[in-house]
Amino acid sequence: QVQLVESGGGLVQAGGSLRLSCAVSGRTFSTYAMAWFRQAPGKEREFVAAIRWSGGSTYYADSMKGRFIISRDNAKNTVYLQMNSLKPEDTAVYYCAAARSWDSSRWYREIAYDYWGQGTQVTVSS
């Protein structure tokens, strides 16, 4: 059974930074595509960033480009989301997701991912 556990969320002032981590159980982590999504109160869950198994290809939602960085350490079965220049509108629950294979047409959609974490709260104060 694959389990994803996020950590690193918290309260930060606007302009600050946070690094989220997602630890993944399972021997085949290095083959998974990984992603981060987020859900703000009253809104649908939205794509944040994704990274393919090798870590060589990364993808971002337009509003996160230049501020967020997704990375992975396959030796530690962990994916990270470095968030810089945070804004109040970044306040949300952030979810880690894993896909057994890369979906080239739906990688930015929830349906492309097979496993999900419980989420970690990020709150950015103004």
One Martini backbone bead per residue (centre of mass of N, CA, C, O) as a GRO file, in nm:
protein
  126
    1GLN     BB    1   0.095   0.037   0.023
    2VAL     BB    2   0.044   0.369  -0.047
    3GLN     BB    3   0.195   0.650   0.123
    4LEU     BB    4   0.120   0.996   0.206
    5VAL     BB    5   0.323   1.254   0.379
    6GLU     BB    6   0.281   1.563   0.492
    7SER     BB    7   0.494   1.860   0.544
    8GLY     BB    8   0.557   2.216   0.650
    9GLY     BB    9   0.340   2.365   0.739
   10GLY     BB   10   0.189   2.703   0.801
   11LEU     BB   11   0.276   3.019   0.926
   12VAL     BB   12   0.308   3.311   0.712
   13GLN     BB   13   0.433   3.578   0.574
   14ALA     BB   14   0.435   3.786   0.347
   15GLY     BB   15   0.724   3.689   0.149
   16GLY     BB   16   0.773   3.422   0.238
   17SER     BB   17   0.876   3.082   0.336
   18LEU     BB   18   0.832   2.734   0.227
   19ARG     BB   19   0.872   2.374   0.297
   20LEU     BB   20   0.755   2.097   0.150
   21SER     BB   21   0.674   1.756   0.234
   22CYS     BB   22   0.680   1.412   0.084
   23ALA     BB   23   0.626   1.100   0.206
   24VAL     BB   24   0.692   0.777   0.055
   25SER     BB   25   0.569   0.475   0.029
   26GLY     BB   26   0.753   0.246  -0.135
   27ARG     BB   27   0.959   0.090  -0.383
   28THR     BB   28   0.843   0.277  -0.649
   29PHE     BB   29   0.892   0.586  -0.632
   30SER     BB   30   1.096   0.643  -0.874
   31THR     BB   31   0.843   0.591  -1.090
   32TYR     BB   32   0.690   0.830  -1.004
   33ALA     BB   33   0.470   1.070  -1.035
   34MET     BB   34   0.460   1.407  -0.908
   35ALA     BB   35   0.245   1.622  -0.697
   36TRP     BB   36   0.084   1.941  -0.650
   37PHE     BB   37  -0.189   2.057  -0.461
   38ARG     BB   38  -0.472   2.286  -0.401
   39GLN     BB   39  -0.706   2.415  -0.134
   40ALA     BB   40  -0.927   2.654  -0.095
   41PRO     BB   41  -1.164   2.810   0.044
   42GLY     BB   42  -1.435   2.748  -0.168
   43LYS     BB   43  -1.251   2.573  -0.358
   44GLU     BB   44  -1.095   2.413  -0.587
   45ARG     BB   45  -0.878   2.200  -0.678
   46GLU     BB   46  -0.532   2.271  -0.766
   47PHE     BB   47  -0.269   2.304  -0.956
   48VAL     BB   48   0.091   2.340  -0.912
   49ALA     BB   49   0.291   2.072  -0.944
   50ALA     BB   50   0.535   1.872  -1.138
   51ILE     BB   51   0.714   1.546  -1.151
   52ARG     BB   52   0.915   1.335  -1.278
   53TRP     BB   53   1.091   1.060  -1.198
   54SER     BB   54   1.382   1.196  -1.265
   55GLY     BB   55   1.351   1.529  -1.233
   56GLY     BB   56   1.388   1.670  -1.528
   57SER     BB   57   1.071   1.733  -1.514
   58THR     BB   58   0.879   2.034  -1.491
   59TYR     BB   59   0.564   2.171  -1.357
   60TYR     BB   60   0.348   2.471  -1.378
   61ALA     BB   61   0.164   2.696  -1.269
   62ASP     BB   62   0.152   3.015  -1.358
   63SER     BB   63   0.132   3.142  -1.056
   64MET     BB   64   0.416   2.975  -0.968
   65LYS     BB   65   0.610   3.081  -1.146
   66GLY     BB   66   0.917   3.169  -0.982
   67ARG     BB   67   0.827   3.063  -0.673
   68PHE     BB   68   0.817   2.758  -0.729
   69ILE     BB   69   0.968   2.435  -0.624
   70ILE     BB   70   1.017   2.120  -0.757
   71SER     BB   71   1.127   1.814  -0.592
   72ARG     BB   72   1.350   1.519  -0.564
   73ASP     BB   73   1.427   1.218  -0.353
   74ASN     BB   74   1.469   0.890  -0.421
   75ALA     BB   75   1.633   0.798  -0.165
   76LYS     BB   76   1.386   0.933   0.030
   77ASN     BB   77   1.098   0.935  -0.076
   78THR     BB   78   1.086   1.255  -0.171
   79VAL     BB   79   0.891   1.551  -0.196
   80TYR     BB   80   0.909   1.897  -0.294
   81LEU     BB   81   0.805   2.243  -0.186
   82GLN     BB   82   0.918   2.549  -0.278
   83MET     BB   83   0.811   2.856  -0.120
   84ASN     BB   84   0.799   3.180  -0.251
   85SER     BB   85   0.664   3.472  -0.223
   86LEU     BB   86   0.423   3.481  -0.047
   87LYS     BB   87   0.066   3.484  -0.052
   88PRO     BB   88  -0.248   3.499   0.060
   89GLU     BB   89  -0.352   3.325  -0.199
   90ASP     BB   90  -0.183   3.061  -0.092
   91THR     BB   91  -0.396   2.980   0.085
   92ALA     BB   92  -0.397   2.631   0.185
   93VAL     BB   93  -0.433   2.304   0.102
   94TYR     BB   94  -0.170   2.072   0.063
   95TYR     BB   95  -0.116   1.823  -0.191
   96CYS     BB   96  -0.008   1.506  -0.245
   97ALA     BB   97   0.087   1.320  -0.549
   98ALA     BB   98   0.058   0.997  -0.725
   99ALA     BB   99   0.191   0.827  -1.019
  100ARG     BB  100   0.256   0.540  -1.194
  101SER     BB  101   0.212   0.729  -1.448
  102TRP     BB  102   0.247   0.929  -1.716
  103ASP     BB  103   0.020   1.191  -1.815
  104SER     BB  104   0.041   1.378  -2.100
  105SER     BB  105  -0.275   1.506  -2.087
  106ARG     BB  106  -0.329   1.502  -1.734
  107TRP     BB  107  -0.105   1.615  -1.525
  108TYR     BB  108  -0.307   1.867  -1.413
  109ARG     BB  109  -0.494   1.639  -1.307
  110GLU     BB  110  -0.636   1.443  -1.071
  111ILE     BB  111  -0.690   1.183  -1.249
  112ALA     BB  112  -0.368   1.116  -1.286
  113TYR     BB  113  -0.388   1.024  -0.980
  114ASP     BB  114  -0.361   0.755  -0.730
  115TYR     BB  115  -0.230   0.920  -0.487
  116TRP     BB  116  -0.294   1.057  -0.149
  117GLY     BB  117  -0.283   1.291   0.076
  118GLN     BB  118  -0.404   1.484   0.355
  119GLY     BB  119  -0.250   1.737   0.406
  120THR     BB  120  -0.135   2.087   0.433
  121GLN     BB  121  -0.129   2.382   0.600
  122VAL     BB  122  -0.138   2.711   0.447
  123THR     BB  123  -0.062   3.036   0.591
  124VAL     BB  124  -0.101   3.375   0.471
  125SER     BB  125  -0.012   3.677   0.589
  126SER     BB  126  -0.055   4.042   0.557
   0.00000   0.00000   0.00000
